[in-house]
Each structure stands twice: as C-alpha cells, then as structure tokens.
Amino acid sequence: MSLPNVLTICRIAAIPAIVVLVVLGSTAALWIALALYIAAAVTDYIDGALARRMNLSSNLGRMLDPIADKMLVGALIVTFAATGQIAGWDLAPALAILMREIFVAGLREFLGEKQVTLHVSTLAKYKTAAQLVAIGAVLLAGLVPEIGLVADLLLWLAAALTVWTGYHYLSGAWGALTVTVK
C-alpha cells in the first residue's frame, strides 16, 4: 500500500466524521468539521503529487482518487441540503454537480465495456478544485455567515465548471455512444 493510496483512503474515511460533525451543528463541531474537511481536500492534491513524484501511480489509486473526490463533495452537498446550509435556488447548482458526477461515472463505466477511455482533462481538475473550494466555503459560511454570498457564488461557479466538463466528456464520447440501427 503506497502513501498516496493511504492518503486517499484516509480522505474517504474522514467523510462520515465530517458529515456527523456538520449535522451536530455546534460551533465546535463545525470548526472541527472544517479542519477535517480542509485536511481531506488538501490530500486530493498531495496524493496525486506524491504518486507522480515518487512514481507510485497504481490502478487502485487511479480508481480510488476520483471516487474519493465524488464521495466527499456528494456527501457534503446532501448533508448541506438536509441541514439547510444549501437551500432555495442554491439547490440548483448542488443538484447539477451531483447529476453530472453520477452521469460521468456511468458514462465511464459504459465506455469501459467498449474499451474506450475518457481521460481526465485539465479543466476537470480545475472543476474538482472549484468544487472543493465551494464546499469549504459553504462549510465556513455556517461559522461566518457574512461570507454566505461568496460561498453561494463559488457554488454556482463550481456548478458551471462541472456542467461544462460534463458536456465536454459527453461530446468527446458521442461517437462511441451513437449506434446505427439497420
């Protein structure tokens, strides 16, 4: 088990604790949730950098890393919707993020059976970073309500990047999806 994979697994393991702390909702719980979340989000960068630098890329890491990102973002979006931290019109970008992530995961699975690979684009890496920053801002807005508007704007920006990269993947895979019926 390489260090990058251990970091990814730790990111996944932190998700239930972060969710429980957010649901508890006390100031102390939210500060601890924010600290854990920041640590989890930072490991997304660190595990990839270590894997490249130390030549430790693995099939397990290539599979787990994007799953960890989607689990972290998805679990917190659902939690924020349940606790009311994301509500009203801000549910639209939250839903767009969830739908795109599920769609692209399904698209990758479908294309995998056809031996077609969708490579992660640079823009998709920025999308993940934007999602992680936006979710962190929503969490921080629970502690510092004055930044609520900034958190909302970051969520909408992350959703726009998310939808755009989803379209990009769909258009790139379109040839493998279309079938001529005779």
mmCIF file of C-alpha atoms in Angstrom:
data_model
loop_
_atom_site.group_PDB
_atom_site.id
_atom_site.type_symbol
_atom_site.label_atom_id
_atom_site.label_comp_id
_atom_site.label_asym_id
_atom_site.label_seq_id
_atom_site.Cartn_x
_atom_site.Cartn_y
_atom_site.Cartn_z
ATOM 1 C CA MET A 1 0.000 0.000 0.000
ATOM 2 C CA SER A 2 1.629 3.219 -1.173
ATOM 3 C CA LEU A 3 1.481 6.524 0.721
ATOM 4 C CA PRO A 4 -0.701 8.199 -1.960
ATOM 5 C CA ASN A 5 -3.256 5.371 -1.664
ATOM 6 C CA VAL A 6 -3.198 5.601 2.140
ATOM 7 C CA LEU A 7 -3.936 9.343 1.868
ATOM 8 C CA THR A 8 -6.839 8.671 -0.492
ATOM 9 C CA ILE A 9 -8.253 6.035 1.861
ATOM 10 C CA CYS A 10 -7.898 8.480 4.776
ATOM 11 C CA ARG A 11 -9.847 11.047 2.742
ATOM 12 C CA ILE A 12 -12.657 8.533 2.296
ATOM 13 C CA ALA A 13 -12.527 7.545 5.983
ATOM 14 C CA ALA A 14 -12.864 11.193 7.049
ATOM 15 C CA ILE A 15 -16.169 11.679 5.210
ATOM 16 C CA PRO A 16 -18.510 10.117 7.819
ATOM 17 C CA ALA A 17 -16.850 12.089 10.631
ATOM 18 C CA ILE A 18 -17.176 15.359 8.698
ATOM 19 C CA VAL A 19 -20.836 14.653 7.920
ATOM 20 C CA VAL A 20 -21.659 13.803 11.555
ATOM 21 C CA LEU A 21 -19.922 16.963 12.767
ATOM 22 C CA VAL A 22 -21.843 19.109 10.263
ATOM 23 C CA VAL A 23 -25.133 17.515 11.336
ATOM 24 C CA LEU A 24 -24.289 18.135 15.002
ATOM 25 C CA GLY A 25 -24.031 21.781 14.005
ATOM 26 C CA SER A 26 -22.460 23.256 17.124
ATOM 27 C CA THR A 27 -19.771 25.855 16.632
ATOM 28 C CA ALA A 28 -17.090 23.496 17.945
ATOM 29 C CA ALA A 29 -18.322 20.636 15.745
ATOM 30 C CA LEU A 30 -18.338 22.856 12.655
ATOM 31 C CA TRP A 31 -14.785 24.099 13.309
ATOM 32 C CA ILE A 32 -13.586 20.504 13.677
ATOM 33 C CA ALA A 33 -15.520 19.528 10.527
ATOM 34 C CA LEU A 34 -13.879 22.404 8.651
ATOM 35 C CA ALA A 35 -10.400 21.374 9.817
ATOM 36 C CA LEU A 36 -11.013 17.744 8.810
ATOM 37 C CA TYR A 37 -12.501 18.867 5.500
ATOM 38 C CA ILE A 38 -9.504 21.066 4.683
ATOM 39 C CA ALA A 39 -7.157 18.190 5.511
ATOM 40 C CA ALA A 40 -9.209 15.843 3.324
ATOM 41 C CA ALA A 41 -9.350 18.327 0.437
ATOM 42 C CA VAL A 42 -5.606 19.001 0.605
ATOM 43 C CA THR A 43 -4.859 15.271 0.370
ATOM 44 C CA ASP A 44 -6.503 15.342 -3.074
ATOM 45 C CA TYR A 45 -3.577 17.409 -4.285
ATOM 46 C CA ILE A 46 -0.904 15.759 -2.148
ATOM 47 C CA ASP A 47 -1.691 12.145 -3.080
ATOM 48 C CA GLY A 48 -1.504 12.911 -6.800
ATOM 49 C CA ALA A 49 1.676 14.946 -6.457
ATOM 50 C CA LEU A 50 3.334 12.207 -4.400
ATOM 51 C CA ALA A 51 2.255 9.488 -6.815
ATOM 52 C CA ARG A 52 3.767 11.395 -9.745
ATOM 53 C CA ARG A 53 6.928 12.497 -7.921
ATOM 54 C CA MET A 54 7.652 9.083 -6.398
ATOM 55 C CA ASN A 55 6.461 7.160 -9.485
ATOM 56 C CA LEU A 56 3.835 5.389 -7.365
ATOM 57 C CA SER A 57 0.871 5.519 -9.735
ATOM 58 C CA SER A 58 -1.324 2.471 -9.383
ATOM 59 C CA ASN A 59 -4.586 1.103 -10.704
ATOM 60 C CA LEU A 60 -6.002 1.295 -7.174
ATOM 61 C CA GLY A 61 -5.080 4.975 -6.918
ATOM 62 C CA ARG A 62 -6.459 5.795 -10.365
ATOM 63 C CA MET A 63 -9.754 4.190 -9.334
ATOM 64 C CA LEU A 64 -9.987 5.469 -5.739
ATOM 65 C CA ASP A 65 -8.911 9.095 -6.163
ATOM 66 C CA PRO A 66 -11.854 10.282 -8.282
ATOM 67 C CA ILE A 67 -14.249 8.198 -6.184
ATOM 68 C CA ALA A 68 -12.934 9.846 -3.008
ATOM 69 C CA ASP A 69 -13.477 13.296 -4.533
ATOM 70 C CA LYS A 70 -17.022 12.488 -5.603
ATOM 71 C CA MET A 71 -17.859 10.935 -2.235
ATOM 72 C CA LEU A 72 -16.526 13.949 -0.333
ATOM 73 C CA VAL A 73 -18.350 16.502 -2.481
ATOM 74 C CA GLY A 74 -21.540 14.449 -2.825
ATOM 75 C CA ALA A 75 -21.844 13.575 0.856
ATOM 76 C CA LEU A 76 -21.434 17.190 1.888
ATOM 77 C CA ILE A 77 -23.858 18.526 -0.715
ATOM 78 C CA VAL A 78 -26.508 16.097 0.538
ATOM 79 C CA THR A 79 -25.680 16.968 4.156
ATOM 80 C CA PHE A 80 -25.854 20.720 3.466
ATOM 81 C CA ALA A 81 -29.213 20.282 1.740
ATOM 82 C CA ALA A 82 -30.502 18.260 4.708
ATOM 83 C CA THR A 83 -29.292 20.820 7.250
ATOM 84 C CA GLY A 84 -30.465 23.813 5.212
ATOM 85 C CA GLN A 85 -26.974 25.196 4.578
ATOM 86 C CA ILE A 86 -27.760 24.849 0.883
ATOM 87 C CA ALA A 87 -31.364 25.839 0.208
ATOM 88 C CA GLY A 88 -33.601 27.654 -2.249
ATOM 89 C CA TRP A 89 -32.023 28.485 -5.589
ATOM 90 C CA ASP A 90 -28.654 27.216 -4.390
ATOM 91 C CA LEU A 91 -30.068 23.706 -4.627
ATOM 92 C CA ALA A 92 -29.882 24.094 -8.432
ATOM 93 C CA PRO A 93 -26.070 24.158 -8.676
ATOM 94 C CA ALA A 94 -25.839 21.497 -5.965
ATOM 95 C CA LEU A 95 -28.137 19.235 -7.979
ATOM 96 C CA ALA A 96 -26.233 19.996 -11.192
ATOM 97 C CA ILE A 97 -22.990 18.928 -9.519
ATOM 98 C CA LEU A 98 -24.484 15.673 -8.230
ATOM 99 C CA MET A 99 -26.146 14.832 -11.550
ATOM 100 C CA ARG A 100 -23.003 15.475 -13.585
ATOM 101 C CA GLU A 101 -20.829 13.394 -11.278
ATOM 102 C CA ILE A 102 -23.218 10.445 -11.467
ATOM 103 C CA PHE A 103 -23.610 10.852 -15.240
ATOM 104 C CA VAL A 104 -19.872 10.935 -15.966
ATOM 105 C CA ALA A 105 -19.256 7.946 -13.665
ATOM 106 C CA GLY A 106 -21.905 5.999 -15.562
ATOM 107 C CA LEU A 107 -20.517 7.166 -18.894
ATOM 108 C CA ARG A 108 -17.047 5.967 -17.929
ATOM 109 C CA GLU A 109 -18.420 2.599 -16.846
ATOM 110 C CA PHE A 110 -20.368 2.207 -20.091
ATOM 111 C CA LEU A 111 -17.397 3.199 -22.227
ATOM 112 C CA GLY A 112 -15.093 0.903 -20.262
ATOM 113 C CA GLU A 113 -17.067 -2.075 -21.530
ATOM 114 C CA LYS A 114 -16.373 -0.810 -25.066
ATOM 115 C CA GLN A 115 -12.650 -0.396 -24.298
ATOM 116 C CA VAL A 116 -12.970 3.394 -24.622
ATOM 117 C CA THR A 117 -11.232 5.566 -22.023
ATOM 118 C CA LEU A 118 -12.237 9.104 -21.059
ATOM 119 C CA HIS A 119 -9.059 10.779 -19.878
ATOM 120 C CA VAL A 120 -9.266 13.388 -17.129
ATOM 121 C CA SER A 121 -8.924 16.833 -18.663
ATOM 122 C CA THR A 122 -7.045 19.724 -17.113
ATOM 123 C CA LEU A 123 -10.338 21.624 -16.896
ATOM 124 C CA ALA A 124 -11.839 18.702 -14.937
ATOM 125 C CA LYS A 125 -9.001 19.042 -12.416
ATOM 126 C CA TYR A 126 -9.900 22.725 -12.023
ATOM 127 C CA LYS A 127 -13.535 21.661 -11.665
ATOM 128 C CA THR A 128 -12.642 19.402 -8.757
ATOM 129 C CA ALA A 129 -10.645 22.182 -7.128
ATOM 130 C CA ALA A 130 -13.561 24.603 -7.608
ATOM 131 C CA GLN A 131 -15.966 22.101 -6.061
ATOM 132 C CA LEU A 132 -13.694 21.542 -3.065
ATOM 133 C CA VAL A 133 -13.256 25.287 -2.513
ATOM 134 C CA ALA A 134 -17.006 25.930 -2.876
ATOM 135 C CA ILE A 135 -17.924 23.171 -0.419
ATOM 136 C CA GLY A 136 -15.321 24.508 2.014
ATOM 137 C CA ALA A 137 -16.790 27.999 1.654
ATOM 138 C CA VAL A 138 -20.317 26.700 2.337
ATOM 139 C CA LEU A 139 -18.995 24.968 5.453
ATOM 140 C CA LEU A 140 -17.184 28.126 6.557
ATOM 141 C CA ALA A 141 -20.344 30.204 5.919
ATOM 142 C CA GLY A 142 -22.020 28.116 8.622
ATOM 143 C CA LEU A 143 -19.480 29.639 11.004
ATOM 144 C CA VAL A 144 -19.058 33.066 9.408
ATOM 145 C CA PRO A 145 -22.449 33.983 7.891
ATOM 146 C CA GLU A 146 -21.002 37.167 6.346
ATOM 147 C CA ILE A 147 -19.319 35.090 3.630
ATOM 148 C CA GLY A 148 -22.579 33.393 2.637
ATOM 149 C CA LEU A 149 -22.841 35.310 -0.649
ATOM 150 C CA VAL A 150 -19.250 34.420 -1.558
ATOM 151 C CA ALA A 151 -19.985 30.757 -0.772
ATOM 152 C CA ASP A 152 -23.100 30.885 -2.959
ATOM 153 C CA LEU A 153 -21.155 32.420 -5.855
ATOM 154 C CA LEU A 154 -18.406 29.824 -5.535
ATOM 155 C CA LEU A 155 -21.016 27.054 -5.578
ATOM 156 C CA TRP A 156 -22.540 28.459 -8.787
ATOM 157 C CA LEU A 157 -19.079 28.803 -10.364
ATOM 158 C CA ALA A 158 -18.212 25.218 -9.423
ATOM 159 C CA ALA A 159 -21.516 24.061 -10.924
ATOM 160 C CA ALA A 160 -20.839 25.924 -14.166
ATOM 161 C CA LEU A 161 -17.411 24.268 -14.494
ATOM 162 C CA THR A 162 -18.964 20.939 -13.552
ATOM 163 C CA VAL A 163 -21.668 21.144 -16.225
ATOM 164 C CA TRP A 164 -19.173 22.388 -18.824
ATOM 165 C CA THR A 165 -16.780 19.490 -18.218
ATOM 166 C CA GLY A 166 -19.710 17.065 -18.276
ATOM 167 C CA TYR A 167 -20.682 18.409 -21.699
ATOM 168 C CA HIS A 168 -17.050 18.155 -22.785
ATOM 169 C CA TYR A 169 -16.918 14.464 -21.787
ATOM 170 C CA LEU A 170 -20.254 13.725 -23.448
ATOM 171 C CA SER A 171 -19.238 15.375 -26.708
ATOM 172 C CA GLY A 172 -15.914 13.532 -26.665
ATOM 173 C CA ALA A 173 -17.666 10.199 -26.125
ATOM 174 C CA TRP A 174 -20.528 10.843 -28.532
ATOM 175 C CA GLY A 175 -19.062 8.714 -31.334
ATOM 176 C CA ALA A 176 -18.871 5.687 -29.042
ATOM 177 C CA LEU A 177 -22.456 6.252 -27.889
ATOM 178 C CA THR A 178 -24.172 6.580 -31.236
ATOM 179 C CA VAL A 179 -25.175 3.382 -32.950
ATOM 180 C CA THR A 180 -26.636 2.997 -36.395
ATOM 181 C CA VAL A 181 -29.592 0.634 -36.419
ATOM 182 C CA LYS A 182 -30.324 -1.145 -39.706
#
